[in-house]
mmCIF file with all atom_site columns, C-alpha atoms and ligand atoms in Angstrom:
data_model
loop_
_atom_site.group_PDB
_atom_site.id
_atom_site.type_symbol
_atom_site.label_atom_id
_atom_site.label_alt_id
_atom_site.label_comp_id
_atom_site.label_asym_id
_atom_site.label_entity_id
_atom_site.label_seq_id
_atom_site.pdbx_PDB_ins_code
_atom_site.Cartn_x
_atom_site.Cartn_y
_atom_site.Cartn_z
_atom_site.occupancy
_atom_site.B_iso_or_equiv
_atom_site.pdbx_formal_charge
_atom_site.auth_seq_id
_atom_site.auth_comp_id
_atom_site.auth_asym_id
_atom_site.auth_atom_id
_atom_site.pdbx_PDB_model_num
ATOM   1   C CA  . MET A 1 1   ? -113.251 -24.684 -78.672  1.00 61.00 ? 1   MET A CA  1
ATOM   2   C CA  . SER A 1 2   ? -116.089 -22.537 -77.317  1.00 88.00 ? 2   SER A CA  1
ATOM   3   C CA  . TYR A 1 3   ? -119.025 -21.490 -79.475  1.00 95.00 ? 3   TYR A CA  1
ATOM   4   C CA  . ASP A 1 4   ? -118.231 -18.408 -81.577  1.00 97.00 ? 4   ASP A CA  1
ATOM   5   C CA  . THR A 1 5   ? -121.387 -16.263 -81.669  1.00 97.00 ? 5   THR A CA  1
ATOM   6   C CA  . ASN A 1 6   ? -120.091 -14.566 -84.824  1.00 97.00 ? 6   ASN A CA  1
ATOM   7   C CA  . ASN A 1 7   ? -119.829 -17.726 -86.933  1.00 98.00 ? 7   ASN A CA  1
ATOM   8   C CA  . ILE A 1 8   ? -121.514 -17.341 -90.314  1.00 98.00 ? 8   ILE A CA  1
ATOM   9   C CA  . PHE A 1 9   ? -124.562 -19.478 -89.474  1.00 98.00 ? 9   PHE A CA  1
ATOM   10  C CA  . ALA A 1 10  ? -125.174 -17.589 -86.207  1.00 98.00 ? 10  ALA A CA  1
ATOM   11  C CA  . ARG A 1 11  ? -125.136 -14.418 -88.302  1.00 98.00 ? 11  ARG A CA  1
ATOM   12  C CA  . ILE A 1 12  ? -127.612 -15.921 -90.767  1.00 98.00 ? 12  ILE A CA  1
ATOM   13  C CA  . LEU A 1 13  ? -129.865 -16.844 -87.821  1.00 98.00 ? 13  LEU A CA  1
ATOM   14  C CA  . ARG A 1 14  ? -129.709 -13.225 -86.571  1.00 98.00 ? 14  ARG A CA  1
ATOM   15  C CA  . GLY A 1 15  ? -130.557 -11.964 -90.077  1.00 98.00 ? 15  GLY A CA  1
ATOM   16  C CA  . GLU A 1 16  ? -127.218 -10.191 -90.475  1.00 98.00 ? 16  GLU A CA  1
ATOM   17  C CA  . ILE A 1 17  ? -126.321 -12.164 -93.608  1.00 96.00 ? 17  ILE A CA  1
ATOM   18  C CA  . PRO A 1 18  ? -128.776 -13.208 -96.325  1.00 97.00 ? 18  PRO A CA  1
ATOM   19  C CA  . ALA A 1 19  ? -129.553 -16.834 -97.088  1.00 98.00 ? 19  ALA A CA  1
ATOM   20  C CA  . HIS A 1 20  ? -131.733 -18.662 -99.594  1.00 98.00 ? 20  HIS A CA  1
ATOM   21  C CA  . LYS A 1 21  ? -134.099 -20.109 -96.996  1.00 98.00 ? 21  LYS A CA  1
ATOM   22  C CA  . VAL A 1 22  ? -136.216 -23.146 -97.756  1.00 98.00 ? 22  VAL A CA  1
ATOM   23  C CA  . PHE A 1 23  ? -137.735 -23.949 -94.357  1.00 98.00 ? 23  PHE A CA  1
ATOM   24  C CA  . GLU A 1 24  ? -137.913 -22.434 -90.893  1.00 98.00 ? 24  GLU A CA  1
ATOM   25  C CA  . ASP A 1 25  ? -139.665 -23.301 -87.665  1.00 97.00 ? 25  ASP A CA  1
ATOM   26  C CA  . GLU A 1 26  ? -139.094 -22.303 -84.031  1.00 97.00 ? 26  GLU A CA  1
ATOM   27  C CA  . ALA A 1 27  ? -136.144 -24.671 -83.646  1.00 98.00 ? 27  ALA A CA  1
ATOM   28  C CA  . THR A 1 28  ? -134.532 -25.033 -87.080  1.00 98.00 ? 28  THR A CA  1
ATOM   29  C CA  . LEU A 1 29  ? -133.590 -23.285 -90.317  1.00 98.00 ? 29  LEU A CA  1
ATOM   30  C CA  . ALA A 1 30  ? -132.792 -24.828 -93.715  1.00 98.00 ? 30  ALA A CA  1
ATOM   31  C CA  . PHE A 1 31  ? -131.135 -22.922 -96.563  1.00 98.00 ? 31  PHE A CA  1
ATOM   32  C CA  . MET A 1 32  ? -129.106 -23.451 -99.728  1.00 98.00 ? 32  MET A CA  1
ATOM   33  C CA  . ASP A 1 33  ? -125.359 -24.055 -99.414  1.00 98.00 ? 33  ASP A CA  1
ATOM   34  C CA  . VAL A 1 34  ? -123.687 -21.143 -101.255 1.00 98.00 ? 34  VAL A CA  1
ATOM   35  C CA  . MET A 1 35  ? -120.877 -23.402 -102.459 1.00 97.00 ? 35  MET A CA  1
ATOM   36  C CA  . PRO A 1 36  ? -122.933 -26.437 -103.417 1.00 97.00 ? 36  PRO A CA  1
ATOM   37  C CA  . GLN A 1 37  ? -121.204 -29.750 -103.983 1.00 96.00 ? 37  GLN A CA  1
ATOM   38  C CA  . SER A 1 38  ? -124.111 -30.830 -106.182 1.00 97.00 ? 38  SER A CA  1
ATOM   39  C CA  . GLU A 1 39  ? -127.316 -29.335 -107.533 1.00 96.00 ? 39  GLU A CA  1
ATOM   40  C CA  . GLY A 1 40  ? -129.725 -28.898 -104.619 1.00 98.00 ? 40  GLY A CA  1
ATOM   41  C CA  . HIS A 1 41  ? -127.135 -29.002 -101.790 1.00 98.00 ? 41  HIS A CA  1
ATOM   42  C CA  . THR A 1 42  ? -129.042 -27.782 -98.726  1.00 98.00 ? 42  THR A CA  1
ATOM   43  C CA  . LEU A 1 43  ? -128.050 -27.193 -95.086  1.00 98.00 ? 43  LEU A CA  1
ATOM   44  C CA  . VAL A 1 44  ? -130.166 -27.658 -91.964  1.00 98.00 ? 44  VAL A CA  1
ATOM   45  C CA  . ILE A 1 45  ? -129.206 -26.017 -88.668  1.00 98.00 ? 45  ILE A CA  1
ATOM   46  C CA  . PRO A 1 46  ? -130.695 -25.772 -85.188  1.00 98.00 ? 46  PRO A CA  1
ATOM   47  C CA  . LYS A 1 47  ? -131.425 -22.346 -83.735  1.00 98.00 ? 47  LYS A CA  1
ATOM   48  C CA  . VAL A 1 48  ? -129.697 -23.186 -80.453  1.00 98.00 ? 48  VAL A CA  1
ATOM   49  C CA  . ALA A 1 49  ? -126.011 -22.338 -80.175  1.00 98.00 ? 49  ALA A CA  1
ATOM   50  C CA  . ALA A 1 50  ? -124.132 -25.623 -80.605  1.00 98.00 ? 50  ALA A CA  1
ATOM   51  C CA  . GLU A 1 51  ? -120.805 -26.102 -82.285  1.00 98.00 ? 51  GLU A CA  1
ATOM   52  C CA  . ASN A 1 52  ? -121.056 -29.777 -83.077  1.00 97.00 ? 52  ASN A CA  1
ATOM   53  C CA  . LEU A 1 53  ? -122.761 -33.094 -82.333  1.00 97.00 ? 53  LEU A CA  1
ATOM   54  C CA  . PHE A 1 54  ? -121.305 -33.218 -78.849  1.00 97.00 ? 54  PHE A CA  1
ATOM   55  C CA  . ASP A 1 55  ? -122.778 -29.853 -77.806  1.00 95.00 ? 55  ASP A CA  1
ATOM   56  C CA  . LEU A 1 56  ? -126.339 -30.495 -78.891  1.00 96.00 ? 56  LEU A CA  1
ATOM   57  C CA  . ALA A 1 57  ? -128.954 -31.747 -76.412  1.00 96.00 ? 57  ALA A CA  1
ATOM   58  C CA  . PRO A 1 58  ? -130.531 -35.038 -77.576  1.00 97.00 ? 58  PRO A CA  1
ATOM   59  C CA  . ALA A 1 59  ? -133.976 -33.436 -77.872  1.00 97.00 ? 59  ALA A CA  1
ATOM   60  C CA  . ASP A 1 60  ? -132.553 -30.681 -80.110  1.00 97.00 ? 60  ASP A CA  1
ATOM   61  C CA  . LEU A 1 61  ? -130.749 -33.264 -82.216  1.00 98.00 ? 61  LEU A CA  1
ATOM   62  C CA  . GLY A 1 62  ? -134.038 -35.147 -82.537  1.00 98.00 ? 62  GLY A CA  1
ATOM   63  C CA  . ARG A 1 63  ? -135.794 -32.067 -83.895  1.00 98.00 ? 63  ARG A CA  1
ATOM   64  C CA  . LEU A 1 64  ? -132.874 -31.323 -86.203  1.00 98.00 ? 64  LEU A CA  1
ATOM   65  C CA  . ILE A 1 65  ? -132.806 -34.765 -87.795  1.00 98.00 ? 65  ILE A CA  1
ATOM   66  C CA  . GLN A 1 66  ? -136.598 -34.798 -88.165  1.00 98.00 ? 66  GLN A CA  1
ATOM   67  C CA  . VAL A 1 67  ? -136.493 -31.516 -90.073  1.00 98.00 ? 67  VAL A CA  1
ATOM   68  C CA  . THR A 1 68  ? -133.506 -32.781 -92.056  1.00 98.00 ? 68  THR A CA  1
ATOM   69  C CA  . GLN A 1 69  ? -135.606 -35.743 -93.182  1.00 98.00 ? 69  GLN A CA  1
ATOM   70  C CA  . LYS A 1 70  ? -138.539 -33.473 -94.070  1.00 98.00 ? 70  LYS A CA  1
ATOM   71  C CA  . VAL A 1 71  ? -136.321 -31.165 -96.135  1.00 98.00 ? 71  VAL A CA  1
ATOM   72  C CA  . ALA A 1 72  ? -134.528 -34.133 -97.741  1.00 98.00 ? 72  ALA A CA  1
ATOM   73  C CA  . VAL A 1 73  ? -137.896 -35.461 -98.918  1.00 98.00 ? 73  VAL A CA  1
ATOM   74  C CA  . ALA A 1 74  ? -138.587 -32.073 -100.538 1.00 98.00 ? 74  ALA A CA  1
ATOM   75  C CA  . VAL A 1 75  ? -135.093 -31.908 -102.084 1.00 98.00 ? 75  VAL A CA  1
ATOM   76  C CA  . ARG A 1 76  ? -135.658 -35.374 -103.542 1.00 98.00 ? 76  ARG A CA  1
ATOM   77  C CA  . GLU A 1 77  ? -139.008 -34.296 -104.979 1.00 98.00 ? 77  GLU A CA  1
ATOM   78  C CA  . ALA A 1 78  ? -137.581 -31.033 -106.359 1.00 98.00 ? 78  ALA A CA  1
ATOM   79  C CA  . PHE A 1 79  ? -134.433 -32.454 -108.011 1.00 98.00 ? 79  PHE A CA  1
ATOM   80  C CA  . ARG A 1 80  ? -135.232 -36.145 -108.584 1.00 98.00 ? 80  ARG A CA  1
ATOM   81  C CA  . PRO A 1 81  ? -131.623 -37.226 -107.840 1.00 98.00 ? 81  PRO A CA  1
ATOM   82  C CA  . ASP A 1 82  ? -130.527 -40.841 -108.169 1.00 98.00 ? 82  ASP A CA  1
ATOM   83  C CA  . GLY A 1 83  ? -129.495 -40.863 -104.510 1.00 98.00 ? 83  GLY A CA  1
ATOM   84  C CA  . LEU A 1 84  ? -128.962 -38.505 -101.609 1.00 98.00 ? 84  LEU A CA  1
ATOM   85  C CA  . THR A 1 85  ? -126.100 -38.254 -99.123  1.00 98.00 ? 85  THR A CA  1
ATOM   86  C CA  . LEU A 1 86  ? -126.370 -36.763 -95.629  1.00 98.00 ? 86  LEU A CA  1
ATOM   87  C CA  . MET A 1 87  ? -123.149 -35.388 -94.152  1.00 97.00 ? 87  MET A CA  1
ATOM   88  C CA  . GLN A 1 88  ? -122.273 -33.881 -90.773  1.00 98.00 ? 88  GLN A CA  1
ATOM   89  C CA  . PHE A 1 89  ? -118.711 -32.974 -89.752  1.00 97.00 ? 89  PHE A CA  1
ATOM   90  C CA  . ASN A 1 90  ? -117.352 -32.485 -86.227  1.00 98.00 ? 90  ASN A CA  1
ATOM   91  C CA  . GLY A 1 91  ? -114.118 -30.552 -85.822  1.00 96.00 ? 91  GLY A CA  1
ATOM   92  C CA  . PRO A 1 92  ? -111.672 -29.102 -88.352  1.00 96.00 ? 92  PRO A CA  1
ATOM   93  C CA  . GLU A 1 93  ? -109.875 -32.428 -88.623  1.00 97.00 ? 93  GLU A CA  1
ATOM   94  C CA  . ALA A 1 94  ? -113.130 -33.979 -89.804  1.00 97.00 ? 94  ALA A CA  1
ATOM   95  C CA  . GLY A 1 95  ? -113.664 -31.253 -92.407  1.00 95.00 ? 95  GLY A CA  1
ATOM   96  C CA  . GLN A 1 96  ? -115.894 -28.881 -90.429  1.00 97.00 ? 96  GLN A CA  1
ATOM   97  C CA  . THR A 1 97  ? -115.426 -25.276 -91.557  1.00 96.00 ? 97  THR A CA  1
ATOM   98  C CA  . VAL A 1 98  ? -118.444 -23.528 -89.965  1.00 98.00 ? 98  VAL A CA  1
ATOM   99  C CA  . PHE A 1 99  ? -118.680 -24.130 -86.240  1.00 98.00 ? 99  PHE A CA  1
ATOM   100 C CA  . HIS A 1 100 ? -122.433 -24.245 -85.783  1.00 98.00 ? 100 HIS A CA  1
ATOM   101 C CA  . ILE A 1 101 ? -123.722 -27.797 -86.175  1.00 98.00 ? 101 ILE A CA  1
ATOM   102 C CA  . HIS A 1 102 ? -125.422 -28.561 -89.494  1.00 98.00 ? 102 HIS A CA  1
ATOM   103 C CA  . PHE A 1 103 ? -126.513 -31.424 -91.672  1.00 98.00 ? 103 PHE A CA  1
ATOM   104 C CA  . HIS A 1 104 ? -125.669 -31.335 -95.361  1.00 98.00 ? 104 HIS A CA  1
ATOM   105 C CA  . ILE A 1 105 ? -128.321 -32.714 -97.714  1.00 98.00 ? 105 ILE A CA  1
ATOM   106 C CA  . VAL A 1 106 ? -126.429 -33.565 -100.904 1.00 98.00 ? 106 VAL A CA  1
ATOM   107 C CA  . PRO A 1 107 ? -128.368 -34.946 -103.883 1.00 98.00 ? 107 PRO A CA  1
ATOM   108 C CA  . ARG A 1 108 ? -126.367 -37.420 -105.965 1.00 98.00 ? 108 ARG A CA  1
ATOM   109 C CA  . TYR A 1 109 ? -126.609 -37.931 -109.718 1.00 98.00 ? 109 TYR A CA  1
ATOM   110 C CA  . VAL A 1 110 ? -125.260 -40.900 -111.645 1.00 97.00 ? 110 VAL A CA  1
ATOM   111 C CA  . GLY A 1 111 ? -122.162 -39.938 -113.626 1.00 95.00 ? 111 GLY A CA  1
ATOM   112 C CA  . VAL A 1 112 ? -121.764 -36.569 -111.862 1.00 94.00 ? 112 VAL A CA  1
ATOM   113 C CA  . GLY A 1 113 ? -118.950 -36.300 -109.311 1.00 91.00 ? 113 GLY A CA  1
ATOM   114 C CA  . LEU A 1 114 ? -119.249 -34.142 -106.212 1.00 93.00 ? 114 LEU A CA  1
ATOM   115 C CA  . ARG A 1 115 ? -117.712 -30.690 -106.474 1.00 91.00 ? 115 ARG A CA  1
ATOM   116 C CA  . SER A 1 116 ? -115.087 -29.786 -103.850 1.00 87.00 ? 116 SER A CA  1
ATOM   117 C CA  . HIS A 1 117 ? -116.210 -28.869 -100.358 1.00 84.00 ? 117 HIS A CA  1
ATOM   118 C CA  . SER A 1 118 ? -116.507 -25.115 -99.622  1.00 79.00 ? 118 SER A CA  1
ATOM   119 C CA  . ARG A 1 119 ? -114.769 -24.165 -102.858 1.00 83.00 ? 119 ARG A CA  1
ATOM   120 C CA  . GLN A 1 120 ? -116.855 -22.364 -105.497 1.00 87.00 ? 120 GLN A CA  1
ATOM   121 C CA  . MET A 1 121 ? -119.704 -19.888 -105.010 1.00 92.00 ? 121 MET A CA  1
ATOM   122 C CA  . ALA A 1 122 ? -122.842 -20.654 -107.000 1.00 92.00 ? 122 ALA A CA  1
ATOM   123 C CA  . ASP A 1 123 ? -124.772 -18.102 -109.017 1.00 95.00 ? 123 ASP A CA  1
ATOM   124 C CA  . ASN A 1 124 ? -127.188 -16.211 -106.783 1.00 96.00 ? 124 ASN A CA  1
ATOM   125 C CA  . ALA A 1 125 ? -130.140 -16.450 -109.200 1.00 97.00 ? 125 ALA A CA  1
ATOM   126 C CA  . LEU A 1 126 ? -129.599 -20.199 -109.570 1.00 97.00 ? 126 LEU A CA  1
ATOM   127 C CA  . LEU A 1 127 ? -129.628 -20.670 -105.791 1.00 98.00 ? 127 LEU A CA  1
ATOM   128 C CA  . ALA A 1 128 ? -132.795 -18.566 -105.549 1.00 98.00 ? 128 ALA A CA  1
ATOM   129 C CA  . ASP A 1 129 ? -134.443 -20.794 -108.156 1.00 98.00 ? 129 ASP A CA  1
ATOM   130 C CA  . HIS A 1 130 ? -133.323 -23.964 -106.344 1.00 98.00 ? 130 HIS A CA  1
ATOM   131 C CA  . ALA A 1 131 ? -134.642 -22.659 -103.024 1.00 98.00 ? 131 ALA A CA  1
ATOM   132 C CA  . GLN A 1 132 ? -137.961 -21.860 -104.681 1.00 98.00 ? 132 GLN A CA  1
ATOM   133 C CA  . ARG A 1 133 ? -138.197 -25.410 -106.060 1.00 98.00 ? 133 ARG A CA  1
ATOM   134 C CA  . ILE A 1 134 ? -137.636 -26.884 -102.596 1.00 98.00 ? 134 ILE A CA  1
ATOM   135 C CA  . ARG A 1 135 ? -140.114 -24.518 -100.955 1.00 98.00 ? 135 ARG A CA  1
ATOM   136 C CA  . ALA A 1 136 ? -142.685 -25.506 -103.587 1.00 97.00 ? 136 ALA A CA  1
ATOM   137 C CA  . ALA A 1 137 ? -142.064 -29.184 -102.797 1.00 97.00 ? 137 ALA A CA  1
ATOM   138 C CA  . LEU A 1 138 ? -142.608 -28.361 -99.116  1.00 97.00 ? 138 LEU A CA  1
ATOM   139 C CA  . GLY A 1 139 ? -145.858 -26.662 -100.033 1.00 93.00 ? 139 GLY A CA  1
ATOM   140 C CA  . LYS A 1 140 ? -144.462 -23.298 -98.847  1.00 73.00 ? 140 LYS A CA  1
ATOM   141 C CA  . PRO A 1 141 ? -143.893 -21.182 -101.977 1.00 67.00 ? 141 PRO A CA  1
HETATM 142 P P1  . AMP B 2 .   ? -118.754 -27.717 -92.989  1.00 85.71 ? 1   AMP B P1  1
HETATM 143 O O1  . AMP B 2 .   ? -117.415 -27.820 -93.635  1.00 85.71 ? 1   AMP B O1  1
HETATM 144 O O2  . AMP B 2 .   ? -119.420 -29.036 -92.748  1.00 85.71 ? 1   AMP B O2  1
HETATM 145 O O3  . AMP B 2 .   ? -118.654 -26.860 -91.753  1.00 85.71 ? 1   AMP B O3  1
HETATM 146 O O4  . AMP B 2 .   ? -119.679 -27.002 -94.052  1.00 85.71 ? 1   AMP B O4  1
HETATM 147 C C1  . AMP B 2 .   ? -119.928 -25.633 -94.096  1.00 85.71 ? 1   AMP B C1  1
HETATM 148 C C2  . AMP B 2 .   ? -120.730 -25.396 -95.343  1.00 85.71 ? 1   AMP B C2  1
HETATM 149 O O5  . AMP B 2 .   ? -121.252 -24.100 -95.276  1.00 85.71 ? 1   AMP B O5  1
HETATM 150 C C3  . AMP B 2 .   ? -119.924 -25.498 -96.640  1.00 85.71 ? 1   AMP B C3  1
HETATM 151 O O6  . AMP B 2 .   ? -120.515 -26.467 -97.474  1.00 85.71 ? 1   AMP B O6  1
HETATM 152 C C4  . AMP B 2 .   ? -120.020 -24.090 -97.219  1.00 85.71 ? 1   AMP B C4  1
HETATM 153 O O7  . AMP B 2 .   ? -120.139 -24.117 -98.615  1.00 85.71 ? 1   AMP B O7  1
HETATM 154 C C5  . AMP B 2 .   ? -121.260 -23.553 -96.565  1.00 85.71 ? 1   AMP B C5  1
HETATM 155 N N1  . AMP B 2 .   ? -121.324 -22.120 -96.391  1.00 85.71 ? 1   AMP B N1  1
HETATM 156 C C6  . AMP B 2 .   ? -120.351 -21.279 -95.977  1.00 85.71 ? 1   AMP B C6  1
HETATM 157 N N2  . AMP B 2 .   ? -120.827 -20.012 -95.889  1.00 85.71 ? 1   AMP B N2  1
HETATM 158 C C7  . AMP B 2 .   ? -122.129 -20.062 -96.226  1.00 85.71 ? 1   AMP B C7  1
HETATM 159 C C8  . AMP B 2 .   ? -123.166 -19.087 -96.320  1.00 85.71 ? 1   AMP B C8  1
HETATM 160 N N3  . AMP B 2 .   ? -122.959 -17.790 -96.058  1.00 85.71 ? 1   AMP B N3  1
HETATM 161 N N4  . AMP B 2 .   ? -124.394 -19.493 -96.718  1.00 85.71 ? 1   AMP B N4  1
HETATM 162 C C9  . AMP B 2 .   ? -124.626 -20.797 -97.003  1.00 85.71 ? 1   AMP B C9  1
HETATM 163 N N5  . AMP B 2 .   ? -123.687 -21.762 -96.924  1.00 85.71 ? 1   AMP B N5  1
HETATM 164 C C10 . AMP B 2 .   ? -122.465 -21.405 -96.546  1.00 85.71 ? 1   AMP B C10 1
#
């Protein structure tokens, strides 16, 4: 499959669709997942056009995972989960639904199961509040 420049994350990067952003630099963007599987579910994407792990140059992957760690530290500080899962899917058969590579940062809470993937939209005000908490933990209110 070739990269679709109209995928939803490419449109977020171009500013055509709003997102609850938590971090941005010249190479990456992090924002709240609109259908969170747990409280604080955050996505991190590179700005380069890459569909999956196999399309991304190693240097770009390096920057992406470094920012993913930085944002995960802030998510942990903001939500104090019991654990935190990173996920990254390649191809529809693996569960990928948006074809611009991304890492999922999914906080985990004892006794609370994960909600279904890509299923239920969260309340906009709640996502705004969660994004604000993560930005505050990053020192970027
Ligand atoms: P994946 O299945 O790994 O490709 O995950 C795509 C993720 O993007 C899912 O968790 C969706 O809930 C999420 N998602 C889809 N559209 C948007 C959007 N407009 N803003 C933020 N997250 C989105």
